[in-house]
GROMACS .gro file of C-alpha atoms in nm:
model
  454
    1MET     CA    1  -3.835  -2.238   4.550
    2THR     CA    2  -3.506  -2.069   4.464
    3LYS     CA    3  -3.552  -1.740   4.296
    4ARG     CA    4  -3.421  -1.742   3.934
    5SER     CA    5  -3.107  -1.541   3.912
    6HIS     CA    6  -3.002  -1.309   3.627
    7PHE     CA    7  -2.637  -1.343   3.699
    8LEU     CA    8  -2.479  -1.396   3.352
    9TRP     CA    9  -2.180  -1.632   3.324
   10ALA     CA   10  -1.924  -1.578   3.056
   11THR     CA   11  -1.912  -1.951   2.982
   12SER     CA   12  -2.108  -2.259   3.079
   13ALA     CA   13  -1.828  -2.388   3.315
   14VAL     CA   14  -2.033  -2.368   3.625
   15ALA     CA   15  -2.255  -2.673   3.534
   16ALA     CA   16  -2.370  -2.722   3.888
   17PHE     CA   17  -2.562  -2.399   3.883
   18ALA     CA   18  -2.700  -2.439   3.531
   19ALA     CA   19  -3.053  -2.460   3.662
   20VAL     CA   20  -3.047  -2.124   3.827
   21LEU     CA   21  -2.821  -1.922   3.611
   22THR     CA   22  -2.898  -1.776   3.278
   23THR     CA   23  -2.633  -1.861   3.017
   24ALA     CA   24  -2.666  -1.558   2.783
   25PRO     CA   25  -2.317  -1.453   2.700
   26ALA     CA   26  -2.352  -1.062   2.672
   27ASN     CA   27  -2.407  -0.795   2.935
   28ALA     CA   28  -2.468  -0.423   2.917
   29LEU     CA   29  -2.460  -0.101   3.125
   30VAL     CA   30  -2.725   0.119   3.268
   31GLY     CA   31  -2.568   0.472   3.319
   32THR     CA   32  -2.539   0.816   3.179
   33PRO     CA   33  -2.513   0.877   2.800
   34THR     CA   34  -2.166   1.001   2.712
   35THR     CA   35  -2.029   1.146   2.386
   36SER     CA   36  -1.674   1.245   2.469
   37GLY     CA   37  -1.347   1.110   2.602
   38LEU     CA   38  -1.412   0.748   2.524
   39ASN     CA   39  -1.332   0.740   2.153
   40PHE     CA   40  -1.167   0.399   2.188
   41VAL     CA   41  -1.489   0.220   2.299
   42ALA     CA   42  -1.628  -0.013   2.026
   43LYS     CA   43  -1.975  -0.154   1.951
   44ILE     CA   44  -1.942  -0.514   1.829
   45ASN     CA   45  -2.225  -0.679   1.632
   46VAL     CA   46  -2.178  -1.063   1.601
   47GLY     CA   47  -2.416  -1.187   1.329
   48ASP     CA   48  -2.756  -1.029   1.343
   49LYS     CA   49  -2.858  -1.127   1.712
   50THR     CA   50  -2.561  -1.044   1.943
   51SER     CA   51  -2.389  -0.726   2.031
   52CYS     CA   52  -2.116  -0.649   2.279
   53THR     CA   53  -1.875  -0.378   2.363
   54GLY     CA   54  -1.499  -0.355   2.336
   55SER     CA   55  -1.204  -0.131   2.359
   56LEU     CA   56  -0.944  -0.041   2.085
   57VAL     CA   57  -0.610  -0.142   2.245
   58ALA     CA   58  -0.390  -0.133   1.938
   59GLU     CA   59  -0.431   0.027   1.596
   60GLN     CA   60  -0.584  -0.287   1.448
   61TRP     CA   61  -0.710  -0.472   1.751
   62VAL     CA   62  -1.011  -0.456   1.980
   63LEU     CA   63  -1.018  -0.629   2.319
   64THR     CA   64  -1.353  -0.774   2.434
   65ALA     CA   65  -1.506  -1.067   2.620
   66ALA     CA   66  -1.464  -1.411   2.458
   67SER     CA   67  -1.810  -1.492   2.578
   68CYS     CA   68  -1.942  -1.249   2.316
   69PHE     CA   69  -1.873  -1.521   2.057
   70THR     CA   70  -2.030  -1.808   2.263
   71GLY     CA   71  -2.262  -1.986   2.025
   72ALA     CA   72  -2.124  -1.806   1.723
   73GLY     CA   73  -1.781  -1.948   1.786
   74ILE     CA   74  -1.448  -1.924   1.606
   75SER     CA   75  -1.378  -2.098   1.284
   76THR     CA   76  -1.088  -2.342   1.245
   77THR     CA   77  -0.891  -2.074   1.072
   78GLY     CA   78  -0.928  -1.834   1.354
   79LYS     CA   79  -1.199  -1.620   1.182
   80PRO     CA   80  -1.530  -1.529   1.339
   81ALA     CA   81  -1.785  -1.797   1.251
   82LEU     CA   82  -2.046  -1.523   1.198
   83PRO     CA   83  -1.996  -1.192   1.016
   84THR     CA   84  -1.878  -0.940   1.286
   85LYS     CA   85  -1.896  -0.565   1.248
   86VAL     CA   86  -1.702  -0.340   1.477
   87THR     CA   87  -1.770   0.035   1.512
   88VAL     CA   88  -1.499   0.243   1.689
   89GLY     CA   89  -1.492   0.606   1.773
   90ARG     CA   90  -1.863   0.683   1.733
   91SER     CA   91  -2.034   0.725   2.079
   92ASP     CA   92  -2.358   0.816   1.916
   93LEU     CA   93  -2.429   0.539   1.652
   94THR     CA   94  -2.688   0.752   1.473
   95GLN     CA   95  -2.396   0.989   1.376
   96THR     CA   96  -2.111   0.959   1.134
   97GLY     CA   97  -1.736   0.954   1.215
   98GLY     CA   98  -1.516   0.695   1.361
   99SER     CA   99  -1.452   0.373   1.184
  100VAL     CA  100  -1.676   0.084   1.091
  101GLN     CA  101  -1.499  -0.245   0.993
  102SER     CA  102  -1.527  -0.614   0.963
  103ALA     CA  103  -1.353  -0.831   1.209
  104LEU     CA  104  -1.109  -1.057   1.020
  105ALA     CA  105  -0.985  -1.284   1.302
  106LEU     CA  106  -1.012  -1.365   1.668
  107VAL     CA  107  -0.744  -1.455   1.917
  108PRO     CA  108  -0.887  -1.572   2.247
  109HIS     CA  109  -0.694  -1.574   2.572
  110ALA     CA  110  -0.625  -1.933   2.681
  111GLU     CA  111  -0.745  -1.883   3.044
  112ARG     CA  112  -0.966  -1.580   3.073
  113ASP     CA  113  -1.292  -1.447   2.923
  114LEU     CA  114  -1.102  -1.230   2.670
  115VAL     CA  115  -1.056  -1.221   2.296
  116LEU     CA  116  -0.854  -0.991   2.071
  117VAL     CA  117  -1.046  -0.900   1.755
  118ARG     CA  118  -0.845  -0.814   1.455
  119LEU     CA  119  -0.991  -0.537   1.232
  120SER     CA  120  -0.964  -0.523   0.861
  121GLU     CA  121  -0.767  -0.191   0.868
  122ARG     CA  122  -0.551   0.001   1.110
  123ILE     CA  123  -0.715   0.291   1.280
  124THR     CA  124  -0.463   0.585   1.297
  125GLY     CA  125  -0.484   0.964   1.366
  126PRO     CA  126  -0.583   1.177   1.663
  127ALA     CA  127  -0.964   1.129   1.638
  128VAL     CA  128  -0.948   0.758   1.765
  129THR     CA  129  -0.660   0.642   1.978
  130PRO     CA  130  -0.605   0.307   2.154
  131VAL     CA  131  -0.647   0.296   2.532
  132PRO     CA  132  -0.342   0.167   2.725
  133LEU     CA  133  -0.377  -0.120   2.964
  134ALA     CA  134  -0.324  -0.036   3.329
  135SER     CA  135  -0.010  -0.174   3.486
  136THR     CA  136  -0.141  -0.202   3.842
  137PRO     CA  137  -0.452  -0.392   3.958
  138ALA     CA  138  -0.777  -0.254   4.082
  139ALA     CA  139  -0.763  -0.176   4.453
  140ASP     CA  140  -1.036  -0.246   4.705
  141GLY     CA  141  -1.260   0.055   4.736
  142GLU     CA  142  -1.130   0.226   4.407
  143GLN     CA  143  -1.394   0.381   4.188
  144LEU     CA  144  -1.377   0.275   3.820
  145THR     CA  145  -1.583   0.409   3.521
  146LYS     CA  146  -1.745   0.139   3.300
  147ALA     CA  147  -1.879   0.209   2.963
  148GLY     CA  148  -2.102   0.023   2.720
  149PHE     CA  149  -2.353   0.024   2.433
  150GLY     CA  150  -2.597  -0.223   2.595
  151ARG     CA  151  -2.942  -0.215   2.723
  152THR     CA  152  -3.055   0.045   2.977
  153ARG     CA  153  -3.357   0.074   3.198
  154THR     CA  154  -3.579   0.195   2.914
  155GLU     CA  155  -3.411   0.086   2.589
  156TRP     CA  156  -3.354  -0.249   2.438
  157VAL     CA  157  -3.098  -0.128   2.182
  158PRO     CA  158  -2.950   0.211   2.274
  159THR     CA  159  -2.781   0.419   2.010
  160LYS     CA  160  -2.554   0.603   2.254
  161LEU     CA  161  -2.265   0.493   2.462
  162HIS     CA  162  -2.346   0.494   2.840
  163ALA     CA  163  -2.105   0.524   3.132
  164GLY     CA  164  -2.137   0.475   3.508
  165ALA     CA  165  -1.924   0.464   3.827
  166PHE     CA  166  -1.854   0.125   4.002
  167THR     CA  167  -1.664   0.057   4.322
  168VAL     CA  168  -1.414  -0.220   4.355
  169ALA     CA  169  -1.531  -0.473   4.611
  170SER     CA  170  -1.242  -0.729   4.583
  171ARG     CA  171  -1.021  -0.905   4.329
  172THR     CA  172  -0.873  -1.246   4.256
  173ASP     CA  173  -0.567  -1.330   4.038
  174THR     CA  174  -0.789  -1.300   3.726
  175THR     CA  175  -1.105  -1.116   3.814
  176VAL     CA  176  -1.237  -0.795   3.973
  177ASN     CA  177  -1.565  -0.788   4.165
  178LEU     CA  178  -1.748  -0.450   4.137
  179ASN     CA  179  -2.038  -0.295   4.318
  180GLY     CA  180  -2.281  -0.101   4.113
  181SER     CA  181  -2.571   0.131   4.217
  182ASP     CA  182  -2.917   0.233   4.125
  183THR     CA  183  -2.776   0.439   3.836
  184ALA     CA  184  -2.489   0.200   3.739
  185THR     CA  185  -2.574  -0.163   3.648
  186VAL     CA  186  -2.427  -0.398   3.391
  187CYS     CA  187  -2.694  -0.543   3.156
  188GLN     CA  188  -2.738  -0.721   2.831
  189GLY     CA  189  -2.520  -0.598   2.538
  190ASP     CA  190  -2.218  -0.482   2.701
  191ALA     CA  191  -1.992  -0.785   2.764
  192GLY     CA  192  -1.640  -0.684   2.693
  193GLY     CA  193  -1.691  -0.312   2.792
  194PRO     CA  194  -1.412  -0.135   2.968
  195ALA     CA  195  -1.364  -0.049   3.333
  196LEU     CA  196  -1.133   0.259   3.349
  197ARG     CA  197  -0.919   0.452   3.586
  198THR     CA  198  -0.806   0.793   3.513
  199VAL     CA  199  -0.428   0.874   3.553
  200ASP     CA  200  -0.300   1.225   3.486
  201GLY     CA  201  -0.621   1.306   3.297
  202SER     CA  202  -0.598   0.999   3.072
  203PRO     CA  203  -0.794   0.671   3.088
  204GLN     CA  204  -0.634   0.328   3.153
  205LEU     CA  205  -0.804  -0.006   3.095
  206VAL     CA  206  -0.816  -0.197   3.421
  207SER     CA  207  -1.062  -0.480   3.348
  208VAL     CA  208  -1.325  -0.606   3.099
  209THR     CA  209  -1.694  -0.675   3.164
  210SER     CA  210  -1.768  -1.048   3.195
  211ARG     CA  211  -2.083  -1.105   3.389
  212SER     CA  212  -2.339  -0.934   3.611
  213TRP     CA  213  -2.667  -0.978   3.805
  214GLN     CA  214  -2.846  -0.721   3.586
  215GLY     CA  215  -3.053  -0.563   3.860
  216GLY     CA  216  -3.250  -0.267   3.713
  217CYS     CA  217  -3.201  -0.362   3.352
  218LEU     CA  218  -3.498  -0.354   3.106
  219GLY     CA  219  -3.657  -0.700   3.073
  220VAL     CA  220  -3.504  -0.832   3.394
  221ASP     CA  221  -3.732  -0.950   3.689
  222PRO     CA  222  -3.802  -0.635   3.894
  223ALA     CA  223  -3.736  -0.840   4.210
  224GLU     CA  224  -3.364  -0.865   4.109
  225THR     CA  225  -3.204  -0.578   4.285
  226ARG     CA  226  -2.836  -0.683   4.273
  227THR     CA  227  -2.620  -0.445   4.068
  228GLY     CA  228  -2.275  -0.604   4.111
  229ALA     CA  229  -2.058  -0.725   3.825
  230VAL     CA  230  -1.758  -0.944   3.780
  231ASP     CA  231  -1.485  -0.827   3.540
  232THR     CA  232  -1.182  -0.998   3.388
  233ARG     CA  233  -0.848  -0.840   3.488
  234VAL     CA  234  -0.620  -0.707   3.212
  235ASP     CA  235  -0.359  -0.505   3.413
  236ASP     CA  236  -0.123  -0.805   3.386
  237LEU     CA  237  -0.183  -0.881   3.018
  238ALA     CA  238   0.011  -0.617   2.833
  239GLY     CA  239   0.262  -0.886   2.731
  240TRP     CA  240  -0.003  -1.108   2.585
  241VAL     CA  241  -0.153  -0.814   2.378
  242LYS     CA  242   0.190  -0.717   2.263
  243GLU     CA  243   0.263  -1.078   2.158
  244VAL     CA  244  -0.051  -1.100   1.953
  245VAL     CA  245   0.001  -0.764   1.781
  246ALA     CA  246   0.366  -0.836   1.726
  247ARG     CA  247   0.293  -1.161   1.541
  248GLU     CA  248   0.147  -0.946   1.263
  249LYS     CA  249   0.503  -0.801   1.219
  250VAL     CA  250   0.739  -0.947   0.968
  251THR     CA  251   1.006  -1.211   1.043
  252PRO     CA  252   1.334  -1.194   0.836
  253ALA     CA  253   1.411  -1.518   0.654
  254ASP     CA  254   1.568  -1.613   0.314
  255ILE     CA  255   1.269  -1.757   0.149
  256ASP     CA  256   1.408  -1.755  -0.215
  257GLY     CA  257   1.754  -1.863  -0.142
  258ASP     CA  258   1.935  -1.562  -0.280
  259GLY     CA  259   2.137  -1.490   0.036
  260LYS     CA  260   1.918  -1.203   0.137
  261ASP     CA  261   1.649  -1.214   0.408
  262ASP     CA  262   1.295  -1.161   0.283
  263LEU     CA  263   1.008  -1.046   0.507
  264VAL     CA  264   0.776  -1.328   0.614
  265LEU     CA  265   0.441  -1.215   0.765
  266GLN     CA  266   0.228  -1.454   0.952
  267ARG     CA  267  -0.105  -1.286   0.931
  268ILE     CA  268  -0.364  -1.335   1.199
  269ASP     CA  269  -0.608  -1.452   0.939
  270GLY     CA  270  -0.396  -1.764   0.902
  271SER     CA  271  -0.196  -1.684   0.581
  272VAL     CA  272   0.181  -1.682   0.555
  273VAL     CA  273   0.273  -1.397   0.316
  274VAL     CA  274   0.630  -1.345   0.174
  275HIS     CA  275   0.760  -1.004   0.066
  276ARG     CA  276   1.073  -1.076  -0.132
  277ASN     CA  277   1.392  -0.869  -0.088
  278LEU     CA  278   1.451  -0.669  -0.410
  279GLY     CA  279   1.765  -0.517  -0.300
  280THR     CA  280   1.639  -0.157  -0.224
  281SER     CA  281   1.285  -0.249  -0.136
  282PHE     CA  282   1.043  -0.548  -0.069
  283GLY     CA  283   0.813  -0.670  -0.327
  284PRO     CA  284   0.438  -0.726  -0.299
  285GLY     CA  285   0.327  -1.011  -0.070
  286THR     CA  286   0.275  -1.355  -0.194
  287VAL     CA  287   0.074  -1.614   0.003
  288MET     CA  288   0.284  -1.935   0.044
  289SER     CA  289   0.058  -2.110   0.292
  290SER     CA  290  -0.271  -2.068   0.471
  291GLY     CA  291  -0.483  -2.212   0.752
  292TRP     CA  292  -0.251  -2.119   1.040
  293GLY     CA  293  -0.490  -1.878   1.211
  294ARG     CA  294  -0.477  -2.075   1.541
  295PHE     CA  295  -0.090  -2.083   1.542
  296VAL     CA  296  -0.047  -1.720   1.616
  297THR     CA  297   0.045  -1.684   1.983
  298GLY     CA  298   0.136  -2.042   2.080
  299THR     CA  299  -0.160  -2.047   2.324
  300ASP     CA  300  -0.393  -2.225   2.097
  301LEU     CA  301  -0.297  -2.507   1.847
  302GLY     CA  302   0.068  -2.425   1.818
  303ARG     CA  303   0.336  -2.205   1.685
  304LEU     CA  304   0.523  -2.143   1.346
  305TYR     CA  305   0.897  -2.079   1.295
  306PHE     CA  306   1.094  -2.008   0.964
  307ALA     CA  307   1.446  -2.137   0.923
  308ASP     CA  308   1.645  -2.336   0.672
  309VAL     CA  309   1.630  -2.694   0.805
  310THR     CA  310   1.704  -2.880   0.481
  311GLY     CA  311   2.027  -2.702   0.387
  312ASP     CA  312   1.921  -2.567   0.045
  313ASN     CA  313   1.960  -2.209   0.164
  314LYS     CA  314   1.578  -2.150   0.153
  315ALA     CA  315   1.393  -2.103   0.475
  316ASP     CA  316   1.152  -2.379   0.554
  317LEU     CA  317   0.822  -2.373   0.763
  318ILE     CA  318   0.862  -2.532   1.103
  319VAL     CA  319   0.531  -2.633   1.272
  320HIS     CA  320   0.530  -2.677   1.652
  321THR     CA  321   0.187  -2.820   1.753
  322ASP     CA  322   0.044  -2.818   2.100
  323ASP     CA  323   0.078  -3.198   2.120
  324GLY     CA  324   0.455  -3.143   2.132
  325ASN     CA  325   0.537  -3.247   1.780
  326ILE     CA  326   0.778  -3.062   1.555
  327ALA     CA  327   0.719  -3.102   1.183
  328VAL     CA  328   0.926  -2.943   0.898
  329ARG     CA  329   0.737  -2.835   0.574
  330LYS     CA  330   0.996  -2.799   0.312
  331ASN     CA  331   1.022  -2.480   0.106
  332MET     CA  332   0.924  -2.573  -0.252
  333GLY     CA  333   0.986  -2.233  -0.399
  334THR     CA  334   0.628  -2.104  -0.412
  335TYR     CA  335   0.473  -2.313  -0.133
  336PHE     CA  336   0.567  -2.535   0.163
  337ASP     CA  337   0.513  -2.911   0.128
  338GLY     CA  338   0.297  -3.139   0.353
  339GLY     CA  339   0.570  -3.183   0.611
  340THR     CA  340   0.758  -3.455   0.788
  341HIS     CA  341   0.800  -3.528   1.149
  342TRP     CA  342   1.128  -3.441   1.316
  343SER     CA  343   1.091  -3.422   1.700
  344ALA     CA  344   0.843  -3.482   1.974
  345GLY     CA  345   0.778  -3.401   2.343
  346TRP     CA  346   0.768  -3.017   2.315
  347GLY     CA  347   0.411  -2.954   2.419
  348ARG     CA  348   0.510  -2.735   2.716
  349PHE     CA  349   0.763  -2.526   2.527
  350LEU     CA  350   0.520  -2.313   2.317
  351THR     CA  351   0.520  -1.976   2.494
  352GLY     CA  352   0.804  -1.975   2.743
  353THR     CA  353   0.562  -1.957   3.035
  354ASP     CA  354   0.571  -2.333   3.117
  355LEU     CA  355   0.883  -2.541   3.075
  356GLY     CA  356   1.060  -2.327   2.822
  357ARG     CA  357   1.093  -2.204   2.467
  358LEU     CA  358   1.234  -2.324   2.142
  359TYR     CA  359   1.441  -2.151   1.871
  360PHE     CA  360   1.577  -2.257   1.534
  361ALA     CA  361   1.905  -2.133   1.395
  362ASP     CA  362   2.225  -2.278   1.244
  363ILE     CA  363   2.449  -2.315   1.548
  364THR     CA  364   2.697  -2.567   1.406
  365GLY     CA  365   2.775  -2.385   1.081
  366ASP     CA  366   2.669  -2.669   0.845
  367ASN     CA  367   2.408  -2.445   0.673
  368LYS     CA  368   2.109  -2.633   0.843
  369ALA     CA  369   1.908  -2.491   1.135
  370ASP     CA  370   1.944  -2.667   1.466
  371LEU     CA  371   1.698  -2.685   1.755
  372ILE     CA  372   1.783  -2.459   2.045
  373VAL     CA  373   1.614  -2.546   2.370
  374HIS     CA  374   1.575  -2.272   2.647
  375THR     CA  375   1.444  -2.439   2.962
  376ASN     CA  376   1.291  -2.255   3.253
  377ASP     CA  377   1.585  -2.349   3.475
  378GLY     CA  378   1.790  -2.110   3.256
  379ASN     CA  379   1.978  -2.356   3.052
  380ILE     CA  380   2.045  -2.331   2.681
  381ALA     CA  381   2.105  -2.664   2.482
  382VAL     CA  382   2.160  -2.722   2.122
  383ARG     CA  383   2.008  -3.014   1.948
  384LYS     CA  384   2.204  -3.069   1.619
  385ASN     CA  385   2.029  -3.110   1.290
  386MET     CA  386   2.095  -3.463   1.174
  387GLY     CA  387   1.917  -3.446   0.843
  388THR     CA  388   1.588  -3.604   0.938
  389TYR     CA  389   1.579  -3.541   1.315
  390PHE     CA  390   1.752  -3.336   1.600
  391ASP     CA  391   1.997  -3.516   1.822
  392GLY     CA  392   1.976  -3.546   2.207
  393GLY     CA  393   2.143  -3.210   2.258
  394THR     CA  394   2.446  -3.054   2.440
  395HIS     CA  395   2.461  -2.784   2.695
  396TRP     CA  396   2.580  -2.439   2.578
  397SER     CA  397   2.484  -2.185   2.826
  398ALA     CA  398   2.311  -2.120   3.165
  399GLY     CA  399   2.157  -1.842   3.376
  400TRP     CA  400   1.875  -1.742   3.137
  401GLY     CA  401   1.572  -1.842   3.343
  402ARG     CA  402   1.434  -1.482   3.343
  403PHE     CA  403   1.466  -1.426   2.966
  404LEU     CA  404   1.193  -1.661   2.845
  405THR     CA  405   0.893  -1.431   2.784
  406GLY     CA  406   1.033  -1.085   2.757
  407SER     CA  407   0.817  -0.971   3.048
  408ASP     CA  408   1.084  -1.026   3.313
  409GLN     CA  409   1.451  -0.936   3.236
  410GLY     CA  410   1.449  -0.972   2.865
  411ARG     CA  411   1.448  -1.198   2.563
  412LEU     CA  412   1.699  -1.399   2.362
  413ARG     CA  413   1.742  -1.427   1.992
  414PHE     CA  414   1.973  -1.619   1.760
  415GLY     CA  415   2.140  -1.500   1.445
  416ASP     CA  416   2.473  -1.483   1.260
  417THR     CA  417   2.637  -1.157   1.364
  418THR     CA  418   2.997  -1.232   1.293
  419GLY     CA  419   2.952  -1.370   0.942
  420ASP     CA  420   3.120  -1.699   1.009
  421GLY     CA  421   2.799  -1.894   0.923
  422LYS     CA  422   2.726  -1.982   1.287
  423ALA     CA  423   2.434  -1.819   1.477
  424ASP     CA  424   2.527  -1.617   1.784
  425MET     CA  425   2.311  -1.533   2.084
  426TYR     CA  426   2.155  -1.196   2.106
  427VAL     CA  427   2.063  -1.089   2.465
  428HIS     CA  428   1.810  -0.804   2.488
  429THR     CA  429   1.782  -0.675   2.848
  430ILE     CA  430   1.458  -0.482   2.881
  431GLN     CA  431   1.558  -0.286   3.201
  432ASN     CA  432   1.823  -0.085   3.029
  433GLY     CA  433   1.734  -0.158   2.662
  434GLU     CA  434   2.084  -0.300   2.594
  435VAL     CA  435   2.131  -0.557   2.318
  436ALA     CA  436   2.455  -0.765   2.357
  437VAL     CA  437   2.590  -1.038   2.134
  438ARG     CA  438   2.746  -1.341   2.276
  439THR     CA  439   2.957  -1.493   1.994
  440ASN     CA  440   2.929  -1.863   1.905
  441MET     CA  441   3.253  -2.019   2.010
  442GLY     CA  442   3.187  -2.372   1.877
  443THR     CA  443   3.062  -2.529   2.203
  444TYR     CA  444   2.941  -2.228   2.401
  445PHE     CA  445   2.864  -1.859   2.372
  446ASN     CA  446   3.125  -1.605   2.504
  447SER     CA  447   3.060  -1.340   2.766
  448GLY     CA  448   2.925  -1.089   2.508
  449THR     CA  449   2.977  -0.749   2.361
  450ARG     CA  450   2.724  -0.464   2.387
  451MET     CA  451   2.606  -0.373   2.038
  452ILE     CA  452   2.338  -0.110   2.090
  453THR     CA  453   2.103   0.035   2.335
  454LEU     CA  454   1.738   0.062   2.214
   0.00000   0.00000   0.00000
C-alpha cells in the first residue's frame, strides 16, 4: 500500500494524486523563535479556522499564498469571503505593538499561488517597514531564511514567529524547491511565509511558501521524514506588485465638466471615488460607482479607463472586460449609467503582456476620446470615435514593442500637451528616466521633445 503523504498542495490542480495528497491549503515552519529583524512578517487569520503567514511589501499591502484562502474564497467584489485579520510587526503575538488590521480586499496573481492583501490602513514609520522583493532568482545551493507563525514540533498554535535555514535545491520559471533539515521544516499555518536572502545587512523577499511534506511537524505521521518545501518565486514580480499598488493612486480626468481634471481613485475594494478639483485643493471623495474589485489589474475580470467618449466634456467610465468587449458607461453627473457596447475582440489587450494594450484619448480633436491600440509588434493605431463605435483604425506610429508593460524600456501615455485639443504621445523611458512628448501632427506623432527627466 502506498504510504499517505503529507505533501500539501496549494490548490487541487493535481487531481491525479488526490488520493495520496492532503489538500489542506496552509503550511507552517518548525524553527527557532525570533523577535527581531523581521518586523514585516504578518500573521493572517482567515475566519476562525485558518491562519497563514505573509509579508508586508508596501505600506498597505501584504503578500501571501492564494491557497490561504482556498475554501474561504474571494467574493465577487474582490473582498475576502470571510473576515480576515492581519497582524504585522508583532513577532510575539502575546505582546503589543505593530499593527492589527482587517483585510479589505484580495488581488490574486493570475498564474501563481500568490495574493496581495489590502489592509484597511497604511503602515508607516520606522517600526514596521515593507520588505523589498529580490531582483535575482534563488541560486542552487543558496541558503535562505524562512519565517512563519505556524505549527512547530510541540505547539499547535505558536504565539511567536519562528525562523529556520533552508537550502535551494533547484528552481523552475515559477517555483523554488528547498531542502529543510531536522530543525527547519515547513508545517501547517505558514503558507505565504517569506524566504529571505540578506544583502548588505538587509533582507530581500525571494519566494513565498506554497507547500511542503511537513516532516517533523506536530500531528504528522512520525514516519514522514521529508522536510523539503516548494515556494513560489517572487523575484520577477516587482512589476505586478507595483501595478496593483499603483492602481490605488488617482487618475486625472474631468468628471464634472468644468475644464479642470479631478482625481479619480479606483479603490481596490471595488469603488470608484472622485475627488473634485476645487481650484486650490481637491474635495472630499464621492463614490460614483462600485462593484469593480476584480477590475483592478487587468488580470482578473477586466480593466477600467476614464475618458470623455460622448463629447459632453465629462469623463465617462470605459469598461474593458476579459471577454474582449468595450462598453461605455456615460457620466450622468453623480453616477455612471448602465453602459452601451462599443467594441469587441480585445480580450488579449488587458495588461500589455499578450497582444498589446489599449488607451483612450482625443486624438482627432473633436472633443471625443478615440481608441488607441498599441500592439506587441510595436505599432500604434488610432481607431476614431464615431459616436457609437470606434472605426477600423489607421496607423500612426511604430517601434514601441518594448514600451507595453513598463518593465522593459518604458511606458507610453497620451494627453494634450500643446493645448490644441488633440492628445499627444508621452514617452517615458525608464533606463534614463526621460519623459519626451511626441506632438500630434494630425496623422502621426513627430520625433519628440524631451520635457523632463524623472
